[in-house]
mmCIF file of C-alpha atoms in Angstrom:
data_model
loop_
_atom_site.group_PDB
_atom_site.id
_atom_site.type_symbol
_atom_site.label_atom_id
_atom_site.label_comp_id
_atom_site.label_asym_id
_atom_site.label_seq_id
_atom_site.Cartn_x
_atom_site.Cartn_y
_atom_site.Cartn_z
ATOM 1 C CA MET W 1 4.421 -156.481 -312.976
ATOM 2 C CA THR W 2 4.738 -156.277 -309.187
ATOM 3 C CA TYR W 3 6.397 -153.655 -307.010
ATOM 4 C CA SER W 4 7.309 -154.641 -303.440
ATOM 5 C CA PHE W 5 8.157 -152.242 -300.637
ATOM 6 C CA ARG W 6 10.014 -153.596 -297.610
ATOM 7 C CA ILE W 7 10.319 -151.499 -294.463
ATOM 8 C CA ALA W 8 13.133 -152.402 -292.048
ATOM 9 C CA ARG W 9 12.756 -151.599 -288.369
ATOM 10 C CA THR W 10 15.756 -149.319 -288.137
ATOM 11 C CA LEU W 11 15.994 -145.596 -287.617
ATOM 12 C CA ALA W 12 17.637 -145.220 -291.008
ATOM 13 C CA VAL W 13 14.525 -146.304 -292.874
ATOM 14 C CA ALA W 14 11.794 -145.614 -290.369
ATOM 15 C CA LEU W 15 10.161 -143.089 -292.702
ATOM 16 C CA LEU W 16 8.663 -145.815 -294.925
ATOM 17 C CA LEU W 17 10.810 -145.528 -298.043
ATOM 18 C CA LEU W 18 8.648 -147.010 -300.789
ATOM 19 C CA HIS W 19 10.473 -147.497 -304.080
ATOM 20 C CA LEU W 20 8.551 -147.367 -307.361
ATOM 21 C CA LEU W 21 9.643 -147.159 -310.993
ATOM 22 C CA ALA W 22 8.769 -143.519 -311.333
ATOM 23 C CA CYS W 23 9.165 -142.104 -307.836
ATOM 24 C CA SER W 24 11.355 -142.496 -304.795
ATOM 25 C CA ARG W 25 8.860 -141.933 -302.018
ATOM 26 C CA ILE W 26 5.178 -141.915 -301.238
ATOM 27 C CA PRO W 27 4.350 -138.666 -299.411
ATOM 28 C CA PHE W 28 1.780 -137.858 -296.787
ATOM 29 C CA LEU W 29 1.827 -134.148 -296.172
ATOM 30 C CA ASN W 30 5.615 -134.084 -296.378
ATOM 31 C CA ARG W 31 7.165 -130.645 -296.163
ATOM 32 C CA ASP W 32 10.380 -130.375 -298.125
ATOM 33 C CA LYS W 33 12.867 -127.506 -298.235
ATOM 34 C CA ASP W 34 12.413 -126.686 -301.902
ATOM 35 C CA ALA W 35 10.979 -123.242 -301.228
ATOM 36 C CA ASP W 36 11.804 -120.074 -303.116
ATOM 37 C CA THR W 37 13.270 -118.132 -300.232
ATOM 38 C CA ARG W 38 16.144 -115.724 -300.353
ATOM 39 C CA PRO W 39 18.406 -114.364 -297.600
ATOM 40 C CA GLY W 40 16.629 -111.483 -295.909
ATOM 41 C CA GLU W 41 13.298 -112.221 -297.601
ATOM 42 C CA GLU W 42 10.278 -111.327 -295.512
ATOM 43 C CA SER W 43 8.486 -114.447 -294.277
ATOM 44 C CA SER W 44 5.176 -112.569 -294.450
ATOM 45 C CA GLU W 45 5.281 -112.432 -298.267
ATOM 46 C CA PRO W 46 2.294 -114.316 -299.719
ATOM 47 C CA LEU W 47 2.772 -117.726 -301.296
ATOM 48 C CA VAL W 48 1.770 -118.836 -304.769
ATOM 49 C CA GLU W 49 -1.829 -120.000 -304.776
ATOM 50 C CA VAL W 50 -2.245 -123.638 -305.814
ATOM 51 C CA ILE W 51 -5.662 -124.797 -306.994
ATOM 52 C CA VAL W 52 -6.287 -128.538 -307.252
ATOM 53 C CA ASN W 53 -9.282 -129.793 -309.219
ATOM 54 C CA GLY W 54 -10.745 -133.288 -309.595
ATOM 55 C CA VAL W 55 -10.200 -134.790 -306.125
ATOM 56 C CA ASP W 56 -11.672 -134.356 -302.659
ATOM 57 C CA ASP W 57 -10.281 -131.897 -300.121
ATOM 58 C CA THR W 58 -8.134 -134.455 -298.266
ATOM 59 C CA VAL W 59 -6.282 -135.577 -301.377
ATOM 60 C CA ALA W 60 -6.074 -131.999 -302.691
ATOM 61 C CA ASP W 61 -4.487 -130.854 -299.429
ATOM 62 C CA ASN W 62 -1.953 -133.655 -299.677
ATOM 63 C CA ILE W 63 -1.027 -132.581 -303.200
ATOM 64 C CA ARG W 64 -0.672 -128.944 -302.180
ATOM 65 C CA ALA W 65 1.461 -129.924 -299.193
ATOM 66 C CA HIS W 66 3.810 -132.005 -301.317
ATOM 67 C CA VAL W 67 4.383 -129.921 -304.442
ATOM 68 C CA GLY W 68 7.349 -127.605 -304.085
ATOM 69 C CA ILE W 69 5.630 -124.664 -305.756
ATOM 70 C CA SER W 70 3.269 -124.329 -302.786
ATOM 71 C CA ARG W 71 6.216 -122.848 -300.839
ATOM 72 C CA SER W 72 7.123 -120.382 -303.615
ATOM 73 C CA ARG W 73 6.720 -116.696 -302.908
ATOM 74 C CA CYS W 74 4.599 -114.409 -305.038
ATOM 75 C CA SER W 75 7.734 -112.571 -306.138
ATOM 76 C CA VAL W 76 8.856 -115.604 -308.172
ATOM 77 C CA PRO W 77 8.328 -114.859 -311.896
ATOM 78 C CA VAL W 78 5.688 -117.013 -313.527
ATOM 79 C CA GLU W 79 8.193 -117.878 -316.266
ATOM 80 C CA LEU W 80 10.394 -119.539 -313.638
ATOM 81 C CA LEU W 81 7.437 -121.470 -312.256
ATOM 82 C CA ARG W 82 6.571 -122.770 -315.717
ATOM 83 C CA ARG W 83 9.947 -124.489 -315.845
ATOM 84 C CA ARG W 84 8.718 -126.667 -312.994
ATOM 85 C CA VAL W 85 5.747 -128.163 -314.798
ATOM 86 C CA ASP W 86 7.291 -131.635 -315.098
ATOM 87 C CA LYS W 87 8.604 -131.681 -311.538
ATOM 88 C CA THR W 88 5.296 -130.453 -310.136
ATOM 89 C CA GLY W 89 3.425 -133.112 -312.095
ATOM 90 C CA LYS W 90 5.629 -135.874 -310.709
ATOM 91 C CA GLU W 91 5.200 -134.564 -307.167
ATOM 92 C CA ALA W 92 1.425 -134.522 -307.599
ATOM 93 C CA VAL W 93 1.440 -138.092 -308.933
ATOM 94 C CA SER W 94 3.421 -139.247 -305.879
ATOM 95 C CA ALA W 95 0.951 -137.530 -303.565
ATOM 96 C CA LEU W 96 -1.927 -139.272 -305.354
ATOM 97 C CA GLN W 97 -0.270 -142.674 -305.031
ATOM 98 C CA ALA W 98 -0.210 -142.172 -301.262
ATOM 99 C CA TYR W 99 -4.004 -142.467 -301.426
ATOM 100 C CA GLY W 100 -4.030 -145.394 -303.814
ATOM 101 C CA TYR W 101 -4.454 -143.542 -307.133
ATOM 102 C CA TYR W 102 -1.910 -145.298 -309.329
ATOM 103 C CA GLN W 103 -3.590 -144.564 -312.662
ATOM 104 C CA ALA W 104 -4.043 -140.816 -312.282
ATOM 105 C CA ASN W 105 -3.479 -138.240 -315.019
ATOM 106 C CA VAL W 106 -2.230 -134.818 -313.968
ATOM 107 C CA SER W 107 -1.857 -131.545 -315.853
ATOM 108 C CA VAL W 108 -0.218 -128.419 -314.428
ATOM 109 C CA THR W 109 -0.645 -124.856 -315.689
ATOM 110 C CA PHE W 110 0.631 -121.509 -314.438
ATOM 111 C CA SER W 111 -0.914 -118.115 -315.032
ATOM 112 C CA SER W 112 -0.170 -114.550 -314.028
ATOM 113 C CA THR W 113 -2.476 -112.411 -311.910
ATOM 114 C CA GLU W 114 -2.053 -108.902 -310.614
ATOM 115 C CA ALA W 115 -1.480 -110.118 -307.083
ATOM 116 C CA CYS W 116 0.430 -113.383 -307.437
ATOM 117 C CA PRO W 117 1.125 -116.223 -309.877
ATOM 118 C CA LEU W 118 -1.546 -118.930 -309.894
ATOM 119 C CA ALA W 119 -0.874 -122.657 -310.229
ATOM 120 C CA THR W 120 -3.686 -124.962 -311.321
ATOM 121 C CA ILE W 121 -3.377 -128.744 -311.019
ATOM 122 C CA ASP W 122 -6.111 -130.666 -312.824
ATOM 123 C CA VAL W 123 -6.411 -134.312 -311.803
ATOM 124 C CA GLU W 124 -8.162 -137.274 -313.350
ATOM 125 C CA PRO W 125 -7.615 -139.660 -310.445
ATOM 126 C CA GLY W 126 -8.925 -142.840 -312.011
ATOM 127 C CA PRO W 127 -9.910 -145.727 -309.741
ATOM 128 C CA ALA W 128 -8.348 -146.086 -306.298
ATOM 129 C CA MET W 129 -6.399 -149.297 -305.803
ATOM 130 C CA LYS W 130 -8.066 -151.734 -303.400
ATOM 131 C CA VAL W 131 -6.454 -153.671 -300.585
ATOM 132 C CA ARG W 132 -6.697 -157.318 -301.509
ATOM 133 C CA LYS W 133 -5.250 -158.790 -298.321
ATOM 134 C CA VAL W 134 -3.997 -157.708 -294.902
ATOM 135 C CA GLU W 135 -1.980 -160.441 -293.218
ATOM 136 C CA LEU W 136 -1.235 -159.671 -289.570
ATOM 137 C CA ILE W 137 0.574 -162.398 -287.629
ATOM 138 C CA ILE W 138 1.564 -161.934 -283.974
ATOM 139 C CA LYS W 139 4.128 -164.278 -282.443
ATOM 140 C CA GLY W 140 5.514 -164.514 -278.929
ATOM 141 C CA GLU W 141 3.544 -164.202 -275.689
ATOM 142 C CA ALA W 142 1.339 -161.460 -277.148
ATOM 143 C CA ALA W 143 -0.193 -164.021 -279.497
ATOM 144 C CA GLY W 144 -2.263 -165.349 -276.576
ATOM 145 C CA ASP W 145 -2.763 -162.042 -274.769
ATOM 146 C CA PRO W 146 -6.395 -160.846 -274.955
ATOM 147 C CA GLU W 147 -5.373 -157.325 -273.906
ATOM 148 C CA PHE W 148 -2.922 -157.097 -276.786
ATOM 149 C CA ALA W 149 -5.535 -158.469 -279.178
ATOM 150 C CA GLU W 150 -8.071 -155.888 -278.009
ATOM 151 C CA MET W 151 -5.612 -153.024 -278.473
ATOM 152 C CA THR W 152 -4.669 -154.129 -281.980
ATOM 153 C CA ASP W 153 -8.167 -155.101 -283.093
ATOM 154 C CA ASP W 154 -10.176 -153.140 -285.660
ATOM 155 C CA LEU W 155 -7.245 -152.317 -287.943
ATOM 156 C CA PRO W 156 -7.384 -148.937 -289.692
ATOM 157 C CA LEU W 157 -6.749 -150.626 -293.078
ATOM 158 C CA LYS W 158 -8.745 -153.716 -294.034
ATOM 159 C CA GLN W 159 -9.362 -155.984 -296.993
ATOM 160 C CA GLY W 160 -11.515 -154.224 -299.551
ATOM 161 C CA ASP W 161 -10.519 -150.693 -298.459
ATOM 162 C CA ASP W 162 -8.963 -148.166 -300.796
ATOM 163 C CA LEU W 163 -5.192 -148.315 -300.437
ATOM 164 C CA ASN W 164 -3.897 -145.653 -298.078
ATOM 165 C CA HIS W 165 -0.211 -145.722 -297.196
ATOM 166 C CA GLY W 166 -0.748 -143.614 -294.096
ATOM 167 C CA LEU W 167 -3.245 -146.083 -292.653
ATOM 168 C CA TYR W 168 -0.854 -148.935 -293.393
ATOM 169 C CA SER W 169 1.768 -147.134 -291.290
ATOM 170 C CA LYS W 170 -0.790 -146.673 -288.509
ATOM 171 C CA ILE W 171 -1.156 -150.457 -288.210
ATOM 172 C CA LYS W 172 2.514 -150.728 -287.290
ATOM 173 C CA SER W 173 2.279 -147.758 -284.929
ATOM 174 C CA ARG W 174 -0.700 -149.320 -283.134
ATOM 175 C CA ILE W 175 1.185 -152.587 -282.632
ATOM 176 C CA GLU W 176 4.243 -150.797 -281.246
ATOM 177 C CA SER W 177 2.086 -148.692 -278.909
ATOM 178 C CA ALA W 178 0.324 -151.786 -277.552
ATOM 179 C CA ALA W 179 3.649 -153.540 -276.993
ATOM 180 C CA ALA W 180 5.092 -150.550 -275.113
ATOM 181 C CA GLU W 181 1.992 -150.198 -272.942
ATOM 182 C CA LEU W 182 1.777 -153.881 -272.010
ATOM 183 C CA GLY W 183 5.455 -154.549 -271.399
ATOM 184 C CA TYR W 184 6.556 -156.374 -274.542
ATOM 185 C CA LEU W 185 9.701 -154.318 -274.461
ATOM 186 C CA GLU W 186 11.747 -156.487 -276.799
ATOM 187 C CA GLY W 187 9.134 -156.827 -279.531
ATOM 188 C CA ARG W 188 10.186 -156.451 -283.140
ATOM 189 C CA PHE W 189 8.751 -156.628 -286.624
ATOM 190 C CA ILE W 190 9.852 -159.687 -288.553
ATOM 191 C CA THR W 191 8.201 -158.636 -291.805
ATOM 192 C CA THR W 192 6.534 -155.408 -292.905
ATOM 193 C CA GLU W 193 5.754 -155.444 -296.592
ATOM 194 C CA LEU W 194 3.314 -153.589 -298.788
ATOM 195 C CA THR W 195 3.111 -155.021 -302.294
ATOM 196 C CA VAL W 196 1.511 -153.040 -305.118
ATOM 197 C CA ASN W 197 0.547 -155.270 -308.041
ATOM 198 C CA MET W 198 -0.126 -153.163 -311.121
ATOM 199 C CA GLU W 199 -1.296 -156.097 -313.257
ATOM 200 C CA ASP W 200 -4.069 -156.983 -310.805
ATOM 201 C CA TYR W 201 -4.333 -153.377 -309.608
ATOM 202 C CA ALA W 202 -4.423 -154.566 -306.008
ATOM 203 C CA ALA W 203 -2.293 -154.222 -302.903
ATOM 204 C CA ASP W 204 -1.285 -156.809 -300.305
ATOM 205 C CA ALA W 205 -0.082 -155.889 -296.817
ATOM 206 C CA MET W 206 1.960 -158.299 -294.729
ATOM 207 C CA ILE W 207 2.934 -157.563 -291.116
ATOM 208 C CA HIS W 208 4.554 -160.182 -288.874
ATOM 209 C CA TYR W 209 5.443 -159.148 -285.322
ATOM 210 C CA ASP W 210 7.314 -161.070 -282.622
ATOM 211 C CA SER W 211 6.475 -159.642 -279.212
ATOM 212 C CA GLY W 212 8.901 -161.732 -277.224
ATOM 213 C CA VAL W 213 8.121 -162.160 -273.520
ATOM 214 C CA ARG W 214 6.110 -159.777 -271.412
ATOM 215 C CA TYR W 215 8.073 -158.038 -268.678
ATOM 216 C CA ARG W 216 6.965 -158.027 -265.033
ATOM 217 C CA LEU W 217 7.381 -155.421 -262.330
ATOM 218 C CA GLY W 218 10.353 -156.303 -260.191
ATOM 219 C CA ASP W 219 11.321 -155.172 -256.714
ATOM 220 C CA ILE W 220 11.454 -151.437 -256.157
ATOM 221 C CA ARG W 221 14.749 -150.231 -254.709
ATOM 222 C CA LEU W 222 14.911 -146.919 -252.870
ATOM 223 C CA LYS W 223 17.956 -144.690 -252.785
ATOM 224 C CA GLN W 224 18.076 -141.283 -251.099
ATOM 225 C CA GLU W 225 21.020 -138.913 -251.069
ATOM 226 C CA PRO W 226 20.789 -137.552 -248.432
ATOM 227 C CA GLU W 227 18.343 -139.867 -246.668
ATOM 228 C CA ILE W 228 15.455 -137.659 -245.534
ATOM 229 C CA LEU W 229 12.305 -139.802 -245.589
ATOM 230 C CA ARG W 230 11.790 -143.043 -243.733
ATOM 231 C CA GLU W 231 11.665 -145.967 -246.114
ATOM 232 C CA ASP W 232 8.422 -147.283 -244.655
ATOM 233 C CA LEU W 233 6.740 -143.936 -245.469
ATOM 234 C CA VAL W 234 7.901 -144.032 -249.074
ATOM 235 C CA ARG W 235 6.830 -147.663 -249.366
ATOM 236 C CA ARG W 236 3.296 -146.690 -248.385
ATOM 237 C CA LEU W 237 3.250 -144.232 -251.271
ATOM 238 C CA LEU W 238 4.382 -146.783 -253.811
ATOM 239 C CA GLU W 239 1.716 -149.472 -253.607
ATOM 240 C CA ALA W 240 3.243 -151.089 -256.676
ATOM 241 C CA PRO W 241 2.077 -154.644 -257.419
ATOM 242 C CA THR W 242 5.524 -156.166 -257.835
ATOM 243 C CA GLY W 243 5.532 -159.443 -259.711
ATOM 244 C CA ASN W 244 2.553 -158.482 -261.858
ATOM 245 C CA SER W 245 2.782 -158.046 -265.593
ATOM 246 C CA TYR W 246 4.187 -154.689 -266.580
ATOM 247 C CA ARG W 247 1.812 -151.931 -267.676
ATOM 248 C CA ALA W 248 3.031 -148.452 -268.510
ATOM 249 C CA GLU W 249 0.030 -146.853 -266.802
ATOM 250 C CA GLN W 250 1.044 -148.454 -263.485
ATOM 251 C CA VAL W 251 4.407 -146.712 -263.644
ATOM 252 C CA VAL W 252 2.691 -143.417 -264.482
ATOM 253 C CA ARG W 253 0.305 -143.787 -261.524
ATOM 254 C CA LEU W 254 3.240 -144.531 -259.248
ATOM 255 C CA GLN W 255 5.018 -141.402 -260.435
ATOM 256 C CA ASP W 256 1.846 -139.339 -259.922
ATOM 257 C CA ARG W 257 1.456 -140.581 -256.339
ATOM 258 C CA LEU W 258 5.014 -139.649 -255.495
ATOM 259 C CA GLY W 259 4.690 -136.284 -257.204
ATOM 260 C CA ASN W 260 1.398 -135.458 -255.475
ATOM 261 C CA SER W 261 2.732 -136.392 -252.045
ATOM 262 C CA GLY W 262 4.522 -133.068 -251.719
ATOM 263 C CA TYR W 263 7.830 -134.701 -250.826
ATOM 264 C CA PHE W 264 9.319 -134.681 -254.318
ATOM 265 C CA SER W 265 9.969 -131.931 -256.835
ATOM 266 C CA ARG W 266 10.501 -134.402 -259.687
#
């Protein structure tokens, strides 16, 4: 069977909502509000210790960050924590899937200590899913722009890598950053899709981006209220190459020159 995850470029779904049969999201160090806090409770009270066995430190940290019990205070009775075994197991499985472990087995146990309840999560991660294909297609003027190609080269997630949902998101972030820096201010994603195929135990990433046209620097218009500085003096400070292709760093340098001149407070 095949599970597909489509990410629309809107603020409503910009958090990469990935729908699976058994979970509603793939977490990367998400902090939820399911903490055992009470009105007036001291924030300095220790938290339940969560031990994760069977995976490396990076994956273990992600599990601890995602399971709700990691925000539980030591005053919570261990009997109450034991009621969360199923929920904690599902949260741990979701955190493992974020790193490509789709065949993991998880067991959760709680025990009492004199100081604080102890949660132990034992993991048999199984094999990490591999990335079978990464299809990145750039359309618009950026398709022939060597600067854009250089900034989006060496993708953080490649064919043959272990699946990592966070690195997949970084591909999109890198493309958007390059577009903003180089003046493709109307660029948009046409397709962003991560497909997890459980039969083949492989993942395919598809990202199609239309940059549109690259903006250019237009004429700079000066407006002073009241008029204090001569326009020719301000023009000497600008030195902006009008008509050239837009680059964000040029605008920053222009702002720095004006700010360092001593004539402007902001």
